[in-house]
Amino acid sequence: MKKFFALADQYIQESDWRMLAALKFCLFSMGVLVGSCLTAKAKTPVRILCSLVFWVTYIPLMTKFFRIAARSWNAGRA
């Protein structure tokens, strides 16, 4: 498992923002395809779980982004 994460780290280091954006679109498309195959009974729990996962991941990502943006902004002012 450690080797898998090491490969993922190397992949990220060798990628630019365009490649990471393409990866996100690919994963989003896969999620939409899977979501369209759900039964009506299963959609509500899946939507709740997906919303939870979104917010649990979105908040730290945006926190890091704003921290980097603030650091960049302050470095530009100095």
CSV table of C-alpha atoms in Angstrom, one decimal, residues 7-74:
chain,number,residue,atom,x,y,z
A,7,LEU,CA,3.5,6.4,-6.8
A,8,ALA,CA,0.5,8.8,-6.3
A,9,ASP,CA,2.8,11.4,-4.7
A,10,GLN,CA,5.2,11.1,-7.6
A,11,TYR,CA,2.3,11.5,-10.1
A,12,ILE,CA,1.1,14.6,-8.3
A,13,GLN,CA,4.6,16.1,-8.3
A,14,GLU,CA,5.1,15.6,-12.0
A,15,SER,CA,1.6,17.0,-12.9
A,16,ASP,CA,0.7,20.6,-13.5
A,17,TRP,CA,-2.7,22.1,-12.8
A,18,ARG,CA,-4.1,21.2,-16.2
A,19,MET,CA,-3.5,17.5,-15.6
A,20,LEU,CA,-5.0,17.7,-12.1
A,21,ALA,CA,-8.0,19.5,-13.5
A,22,ALA,CA,-8.4,16.8,-16.1
A,23,LEU,CA,-8.2,14.1,-13.4
A,24,LYS,CA,-11.0,15.9,-11.5
A,25,PHE,CA,-13.2,16.1,-14.5
A,26,CYS,CA,-12.6,12.4,-15.2
A,27,LEU,CA,-13.6,11.5,-11.6
A,28,PHE,CA,-16.6,13.8,-11.7
A,29,SER,CA,-17.8,12.2,-15.0
A,30,MET,CA,-17.4,8.7,-13.4
A,31,GLY,CA,-19.4,9.8,-10.4
A,32,VAL,CA,-22.2,11.1,-12.6
A,33,LEU,CA,-22.3,7.9,-14.5
A,34,VAL,CA,-22.4,5.8,-11.3
A,35,GLY,CA,-25.1,8.2,-9.9
A,36,SER,CA,-27.3,7.8,-12.9
A,37,CYS,CA,-27.4,4.0,-12.4
A,38,LEU,CA,-28.7,4.2,-8.8
A,39,THR,CA,-32.3,3.3,-7.9
A,40,ALA,CA,-34.6,5.9,-6.5
A,41,LYS,CA,-34.4,4.2,-3.1
A,42,ALA,CA,-30.6,4.4,-3.0
A,43,LYS,CA,-30.2,8.0,-4.2
A,44,THR,CA,-31.0,9.8,-0.9
A,45,PRO,CA,-28.4,8.0,1.2
A,46,VAL,CA,-25.8,8.3,-1.6
A,47,ARG,CA,-26.5,12.0,-1.9
A,48,ILE,CA,-26.1,12.5,1.8
A,49,LEU,CA,-22.9,10.6,1.9
A,50,CYS,CA,-21.5,12.5,-1.2
A,51,SER,CA,-22.4,15.8,0.4
A,52,LEU,CA,-20.6,14.9,3.6
A,53,VAL,CA,-17.5,13.7,1.7
A,54,PHE,CA,-17.6,16.9,-0.4
A,55,TRP,CA,-17.7,19.2,2.6
A,56,VAL,CA,-15.1,17.2,4.6
A,57,THR,CA,-12.7,17.5,1.6
A,58,TYR,CA,-13.6,20.9,0.4
A,59,ILE,CA,-13.0,22.8,3.6
A,60,PRO,CA,-9.4,21.7,4.1
A,61,LEU,CA,-8.6,22.2,0.4
A,62,MET,CA,-9.9,25.7,0.4
A,63,THR,CA,-8.3,26.5,3.8
A,64,LYS,CA,-4.9,25.5,2.3
A,65,PHE,CA,-5.7,27.5,-0.9
A,66,PHE,CA,-6.5,30.7,1.0
A,67,ARG,CA,-3.5,30.2,3.3
A,68,ILE,CA,-1.2,30.0,0.2
A,69,ALA,CA,-3.0,33.0,-1.4
A,70,ALA,CA,-2.6,35.1,1.8
A,71,ARG,CA,1.1,34.2,2.0
A,72,SER,CA,1.6,35.1,-1.7
A,73,TRP,CA,-0.4,38.4,-1.2
A,74,ASN,CA,1.7,39.3,1.9
